[in-house]
Coordinates of C-alpha atoms in Angstrom, one line a residue:
X30 CA 15.3 8.9 12.3
X31 CA 17.0 11.6 14.5
X32 CA 18.2 13.8 11.6
X33 CA 14.7 14.0 10.1
X34 CA 13.0 15.4 13.2
X35 CA 14.9 18.8 13.2
X36 CA 14.5 18.9 9.4
X37 CA 10.7 18.7 9.8
X38 CA 10.8 21.2 12.6
X39 CA 12.6 23.7 10.4
X40 CA 9.8 23.5 7.8
X41 CA 7.2 24.0 10.6
X42 CA 9.0 27.1 11.9
X43 CA 9.3 28.6 8.5
X44 CA 5.5 28.3 8.0
X45 CA 4.7 29.5 11.5
X46 CA 6.9 32.6 11.3
X47 CA 6.0 33.7 7.8
X48 CA 2.9 31.8 6.5
X49 CA 2.5 33.9 3.3
X50 CA 6.2 33.7 2.4
X51 CA 6.2 30.0 3.1
X52 CA 3.2 29.4 0.8
X53 CA 4.2 31.6 -2.1
X54 CA 8.0 30.9 -2.1
X55 CA 8.8 27.7 -0.3
X56 CA 5.9 25.2 -0.4
X57 CA 5.4 24.7 -4.1
X58 CA 9.0 24.2 -5.1
X59 CA 9.6 22.0 -2.1
X60 CA 6.6 19.8 -3.0
X61 CA 7.9 19.6 -6.5
X62 CA 11.3 18.4 -5.3
X63 CA 9.5 15.7 -3.3
X64 CA 7.6 14.7 -6.4
X65 CA 10.8 14.6 -8.5
X66 CA 12.6 12.4 -6.0
X67 CA 9.6 10.0 -5.9
X68 CA 9.6 9.9 -9.7
X69 CA 13.2 8.7 -9.7
X70 CA 12.5 6.2 -6.9
X71 CA 9.6 4.6 -8.7
X72 CA 10.8 5.1 -12.3
X73 CA 7.9 7.2 -13.5
X74 CA 8.1 9.1 -16.8
X75 CA 7.4 12.6 -15.4
X76 CA 7.0 14.4 -12.1
X77 CA 3.5 15.3 -13.2
X78 CA 2.5 11.7 -12.8
X79 CA 3.3 11.9 -9.1
X80 CA 1.0 13.6 -6.5
X81 CA 1.9 13.9 -2.8
X82 CA -1.0 13.1 -0.6
X83 CA -1.5 12.4 3.1
X84 CA -1.8 8.6 3.0
X85 CA -2.8 5.7 0.8
X86 CA -6.4 6.1 2.0
X87 CA -6.5 9.5 0.4
X88 CA -5.1 8.0 -2.8
X89 CA -7.9 5.4 -2.7
X90 CA -10.5 8.1 -2.4
X91 CA -9.1 10.0 -5.4
X92 CA -9.2 6.9 -7.7
X93 CA -12.6 5.7 -6.4
X94 CA -14.1 9.1 -6.7
X95 CA -13.1 9.2 -10.3
X96 CA -14.6 5.8 -10.9
X97 CA -17.8 6.9 -9.2
X98 CA -18.2 9.9 -11.4
X99 CA -18.0 7.6 -14.4
X100 CA -21.1 5.8 -13.1
X101 CA -23.0 9.0 -12.4
X102 CA -22.1 10.4 -15.9
X103 CA -23.3 7.1 -17.5
X104 CA -19.9 6.3 -18.9
X105 CA -20.3 3.1 -16.8
X106 CA -23.5 1.2 -16.6
X107 CA -25.2 0.0 -13.3
X108 CA -23.9 -3.4 -12.5
X109 CA -20.5 -2.8 -14.0
X110 CA -17.9 -4.1 -11.6
X111 CA -14.9 -3.3 -9.5
X112 CA -12.7 -6.3 -8.4
X113 CA -10.5 -6.5 -5.4
X114 CA -8.9 -9.1 -3.2
X115 CA -10.7 -10.5 -0.2
X116 CA -7.4 -9.9 1.6
X117 CA -7.5 -6.1 0.8
X118 CA -6.9 -3.8 3.7
X119 CA -10.0 -3.1 5.7
X120 CA -10.1 0.7 5.0
X121 CA -9.7 0.0 1.3
X122 CA -12.6 -2.5 1.2
X123 CA -14.9 -0.1 3.0
X124 CA -13.8 2.7 0.6
X125 CA -14.6 0.5 -2.4
X126 CA -18.1 -0.3 -1.1
X127 CA -18.8 3.2 0.0
X128 CA -18.0 4.7 -3.4
X129 CA -18.8 2.0 -5.9
X130 CA -21.9 0.3 -4.3
X131 CA -23.7 3.6 -3.8
X132 CA -23.0 4.5 -7.4
X133 CA -24.7 1.3 -8.6
X134 CA -21.5 -0.7 -9.2
X135 CA -21.0 -4.3 -8.4
X136 CA -18.1 -5.3 -6.1
X137 CA -16.3 -8.6 -6.7
X138 CA -14.0 -10.0 -4.0
X139 CA -11.3 -12.5 -5.0
X140 CA -11.0 -15.1 -2.3
X141 CA -7.6 -16.7 -1.8
X142 CA -6.8 -19.8 0.3
X143 CA -4.9 -19.5 3.6
X144 CA -2.0 -19.9 3.8
X145 CA -1.2 -18.9 0.2
X146 CA 1.3 -21.5 -1.1
X147 CA 2.5 -19.8 -4.3
X148 CA 2.0 -16.9 -6.7
X149 CA 0.4 -19.3 -9.2
X150 CA -2.5 -19.8 -6.7
X151 CA -3.1 -16.1 -6.6
X152 CA -3.0 -15.8 -10.4
X153 CA -5.4 -18.7 -10.8
X154 CA -8.0 -17.4 -8.4
X155 CA -7.8 -13.9 -9.7
X156 CA -8.3 -15.1 -13.3
X157 CA -11.2 -17.3 -12.2
X158 CA -12.9 -14.3 -10.5
X159 CA -12.3 -12.1 -13.6
X160 CA -14.0 -14.5 -15.9
X161 CA -16.9 -15.1 -13.5
X162 CA -17.3 -11.3 -13.1
X163 CA -17.7 -10.8 -16.8
X164 CA -20.7 -13.2 -17.1
X165 CA -23.9 -11.8 -18.6
X166 CA -22.0 -9.0 -20.4
X167 CA -20.8 -7.2 -17.2
X168 CA -17.7 -5.1 -17.7
X169 CA -15.0 -4.8 -15.0
X170 CA -14.1 -1.1 -14.8
X171 CA -11.5 -1.1 -12.1
X172 CA -9.2 -3.6 -10.4
X173 CA -7.9 -2.7 -7.0
X174 CA -4.9 -4.9 -6.1
X175 CA -2.8 -4.9 -3.0
X176 CA 1.0 -5.1 -3.5
X177 CA 1.6 -6.4 0.0
X178 CA -1.4 -7.5 1.9
X179 CA -1.8 -6.6 5.5
X180 CA -3.3 -9.7 7.1
X181 CA -2.2 -12.2 6.1
X182 CA 1.1 -10.8 4.8
X183 CA 1.5 -11.8 1.2
X184 CA 3.5 -10.2 -1.7
X185 CA 1.1 -10.2 -4.6
X186 CA 2.5 -10.8 -8.1
X187 CA 1.2 -7.4 -9.3
X188 CA 2.9 -7.4 -12.7
X189 CA 1.3 -10.6 -13.7
X190 CA -2.1 -9.5 -12.5
X191 CA -1.8 -6.2 -14.3
X192 CA -1.0 -8.1 -17.5
X193 CA -3.9 -10.4 -16.9
X194 CA -6.3 -7.5 -16.3
X195 CA -5.2 -5.9 -19.6
X196 CA -5.9 -9.2 -21.5
X197 CA -9.3 -9.6 -19.9
X198 CA -10.3 -6.0 -20.8
X199 CA -10.3 -4.4 -17.4
X200 CA -10.5 -0.6 -17.9
X201 CA -8.2 0.6 -15.1
X202 CA -5.9 -1.0 -12.6
X203 CA -5.0 0.5 -9.2
X204 CA -2.2 -1.0 -7.1
X205 CA -2.4 -0.2 -3.3
X206 CA 1.2 -0.6 -2.3
X207 CA 0.8 1.0 1.2
X208 CA 3.8 -0.9 2.6
X209 CA 5.8 -1.2 -0.7
X210 CA 8.2 1.8 -1.2
X211 CA 11.4 1.1 0.7
X212 CA 10.3 -2.5 1.2
X213 CA 10.3 -4.0 -2.4
X214 CA 11.6 -2.7 -5.7
X215 CA 9.1 -0.4 -7.5
X216 CA 9.2 0.3 -11.2
X217 CA 6.0 2.0 -12.5
X218 CA 6.9 1.3 -16.2
X219 CA 7.6 -2.4 -15.4
X220 CA 4.4 -2.9 -13.3
X221 CA 2.3 -1.1 -15.9
X222 CA -0.7 -0.1 -13.7
X223 CA -2.7 3.0 -14.2
X224 CA -2.5 4.1 -10.6
X225 CA -0.2 3.2 -7.7
X226 CA 0.0 4.5 -4.2
X227 CA 2.4 3.9 -1.3
X228 CA 3.0 5.5 2.1
X229 CA 6.4 7.3 2.5
X230 CA 6.1 6.9 6.3
X231 CA 6.1 3.1 6.4
X232 CA 9.5 2.0 5.1
X233 CA 11.0 5.2 3.7
X234 CA 11.5 6.9 7.1
X235 CA 9.3 10.0 6.4
X236 CA 7.2 11.4 9.3
X237 CA 3.4 10.9 9.1
X238 CA 1.5 11.7 7.1
X239 CA 3.1 11.4 3.7
X240 CA 2.3 9.3 0.7
X241 CA 2.3 9.4 -3.1
X242 CA -0.2 8.6 -5.8
X243 CA 1.2 7.7 -9.3
X244 CA -1.2 8.3 -12.2
X245 CA 0.0 7.1 -15.5
X246 CA -0.2 10.0 -18.0
X247 CA -3.3 9.6 -20.2
X248 CA -6.2 11.7 -21.6
X249 CA -8.2 11.0 -18.5
X250 CA -5.5 12.3 -16.1
X251 CA -7.0 15.8 -16.0
X252 CA -10.3 14.3 -14.7
X253 CA -8.7 13.2 -11.5
X254 CA -9.2 15.5 -8.6
X255 CA -8.4 15.7 -4.9
X256 CA -11.6 15.1 -2.8
X257 CA -10.7 18.3 -0.8
X258 CA -11.4 21.1 -3.2
X259 CA -9.3 24.3 -2.6
X260 CA -7.7 27.1 -4.6
X261 CA -5.7 24.8 -6.9
X262 CA -8.8 23.0 -8.3
X263 CA -8.5 22.5 -12.0
X264 CA -4.7 22.9 -12.1
X265 CA -4.1 19.2 -12.2
X266 CA -4.1 16.6 -9.4
X267 CA -0.5 17.2 -8.4
X268 CA -1.2 20.9 -7.8
X269 CA -4.5 20.3 -6.2
X270 CA -2.9 17.8 -3.7
X271 CA -0.1 20.3 -3.0
X272 CA -2.5 22.7 -1.4
X273 CA -5.7 21.5 0.3
X274 CA -5.9 24.4 2.7
X275 CA -4.0 25.6 5.8
X276 CA -2.3 22.7 7.4
X277 CA 1.1 21.3 8.4
X278 CA 2.8 20.2 5.1
X279 CA 6.2 19.6 6.7
X280 CA 6.1 15.8 6.6
X281 CA 5.8 16.0 2.8
X282 CA 8.9 18.2 2.5
X283 CA 11.6 16.3 4.2
X284 CA 12.2 13.6 1.5
X285 CA 15.6 15.3 0.4
X286 CA 16.8 14.9 4.0
X287 CA 15.4 11.3 4.1
X288 CA 17.3 10.4 1.0
X289 CA 20.5 11.9 2.4
X290 CA 20.0 9.7 5.5
X291 CA 19.3 6.6 3.5
X292 CA 22.4 7.1 1.4
X293 CA 24.6 6.9 4.5
X294 CA 23.9 3.2 4.4
X295 CA 25.9 0.9 2.1
X296 CA 23.9 0.6 -1.1
X297 CA 21.4 3.2 -0.1
X298 CA 17.7 2.1 -0.1
X299 CA 18.5 -0.9 -2.3
X300 CA 21.1 -2.1 0.2
X301 CA 18.7 -1.6 3.1
X302 CA 16.0 -3.6 1.4
X303 CA 18.3 -6.5 0.6
X304 CA 19.7 -6.6 4.2
X305 CA 16.2 -6.3 5.7
X306 CA 15.0 -9.2 3.6
X307 CA 17.9 -11.4 4.5
X308 CA 17.6 -10.6 8.1
X309 CA 13.8 -11.3 8.3
X310 CA 14.2 -14.6 6.6
X311 CA 17.0 -15.5 9.1
X312 CA 14.9 -14.6 12.1
X313 CA 11.8 -16.4 10.7
X314 CA 13.9 -19.6 10.3
X315 CA 15.1 -19.1 13.9
X316 CA 11.5 -18.9 15.2
X317 CA 10.4 -21.9 13.2
X318 CA 13.2 -24.0 14.6
X319 CA 12.5 -22.7 18.2
X320 CA 8.8 -23.4 18.0
X321 CA 8.9 -26.5 15.9
X322 CA 6.4 -25.0 13.3
X323 CA 6.6 -23.9 9.7
X324 CA 7.5 -20.8 7.8
X325 CA 4.7 -18.4 7.7
X326 CA 5.5 -18.2 10.7
X327 CA 3.1 -20.5 12.7
X328 CA 2.7 -19.9 16.4
X329 CA 2.1 -23.0 18.5
X330 CA -0.7 -21.6 20.6
X331 CA -3.7 -22.2 18.3
X332 CA -5.1 -25.2 16.4
X333 CA -8.5 -26.0 15.0
X334 CA -9.2 -29.2 13.1
X335 CA -10.8 -28.7 9.6
X336 CA -14.6 -28.7 9.6
X337 CA -16.8 -30.1 6.9
X338 CA -15.8 -28.6 3.5
X339 CA -12.3 -27.6 4.7
X340 CA -9.1 -29.3 3.8
X341 CA -6.5 -27.9 6.1
X342 CA -6.6 -27.2 9.9
X343 CA -6.4 -23.6 11.1
X344 CA -3.4 -22.5 13.0
X345 CA -2.1 -19.1 14.3
X346 CA 0.7 -17.1 12.7
X347 CA 2.9 -14.2 13.7
X348 CA 4.0 -11.5 11.2
X349 CA 7.5 -10.3 11.7
X350 CA 9.5 -7.6 9.9
X351 CA 13.0 -6.2 10.0
X352 CA 14.2 -2.6 9.8
X353 CA 17.7 -1.2 10.2
X354 CA 17.1 -0.4 13.9
X355 CA 16.0 -4.0 14.9
X356 CA 18.5 -6.2 16.8
X357 CA 18.6 -9.9 17.6
X358 CA 17.2 -9.4 21.1
X359 CA 13.9 -8.1 19.6
X360 CA 13.3 -11.5 18.0
X361 CA 14.7 -13.5 21.0
X362 CA 12.2 -11.8 23.3
X363 CA 9.3 -12.8 20.9
X364 CA 10.6 -16.4 20.8
X365 CA 10.9 -16.6 24.6
X366 CA 7.5 -15.0 25.2
X367 CA 5.7 -17.5 23.0
X368 CA 7.6 -20.4 24.6
X369 CA 6.5 -19.2 28.0
X370 CA 2.9 -19.0 26.8
X371 CA 3.1 -22.6 25.5
X372 CA 4.6 -23.9 28.7
X373 CA 1.9 -22.2 30.7
X374 CA -0.8 -23.8 28.5
X375 CA -2.0 -20.5 27.1
X376 CA -4.1 -20.6 23.9
X377 CA -5.4 -17.9 21.6
X378 CA -8.9 -18.7 22.8
X379 CA -8.0 -17.9 26.4
X380 CA -6.3 -14.7 25.3
X381 CA -9.4 -13.5 23.6
X382 CA -11.6 -13.8 26.7

């Protein structure tokens, strides 16, 4: 947003003009204020449970690094498992394999059908994978669960999966909610996970790069460390993350101005989320009617009949979203563009050539 750009520039100029003064007098209290605001937004118990990091990928590295050390220190045994969704974001899947597989851990992927018809399907498949993963005495040490998957776009019933993981004896649960804050309601106490991350730049209007990692207070909290070691090492993850060397921290300091901007809208962030949801459903229904397809939203330029062993045909989908700056014309242009492609006989296969 326009008001956030000059706010970020003010922080940049303060740093460039007086680096030492900025570091010793401005940076730490400003980062703390960001953490305090995030604590309120996500209903965490204490600001010390919140660390400000560059992005969700950094948060992934922090949690997976901690898990890897447990393998190397023999707290975990070779073959103990980490479970994640097959739908997990590509960078997350690669991170899990890079850290866990090399440490001797076993990676379990939960396969979900496409399209996902209901939350009960997700819960059923996850429980089936958990029980299969525990065969032969194997222990599941970490569950990595997306809150909103990237492709396909599905809201995962994280609260129910966290409860299931607890019942099945999973050691730790990490929710990757990269797109969640500002998009869906977040309540750390209600969700109940050990770790949760989300990007502030996605739906909360912060500049890139800014994100948070929530770590539920526990005896193990002090064992979590930022992968970039600098002067704050050993002072707790929140402090380690607040200084990882000389860099531009301005994107992490403008949350007070962002909240002021959000509160200009009726109902603040809650009102924005509600109106965005209502608008995107309305636009999805408009596209479905225009294309003669189904909610999802199917695009009528691809179809593949089911092959042996498959039940349903494969069709193409478009993923739409809505933010305060979107207008009707944005969706009308998409509708008309697809209609032109269909009229011209264009298919996904021809587009990929």
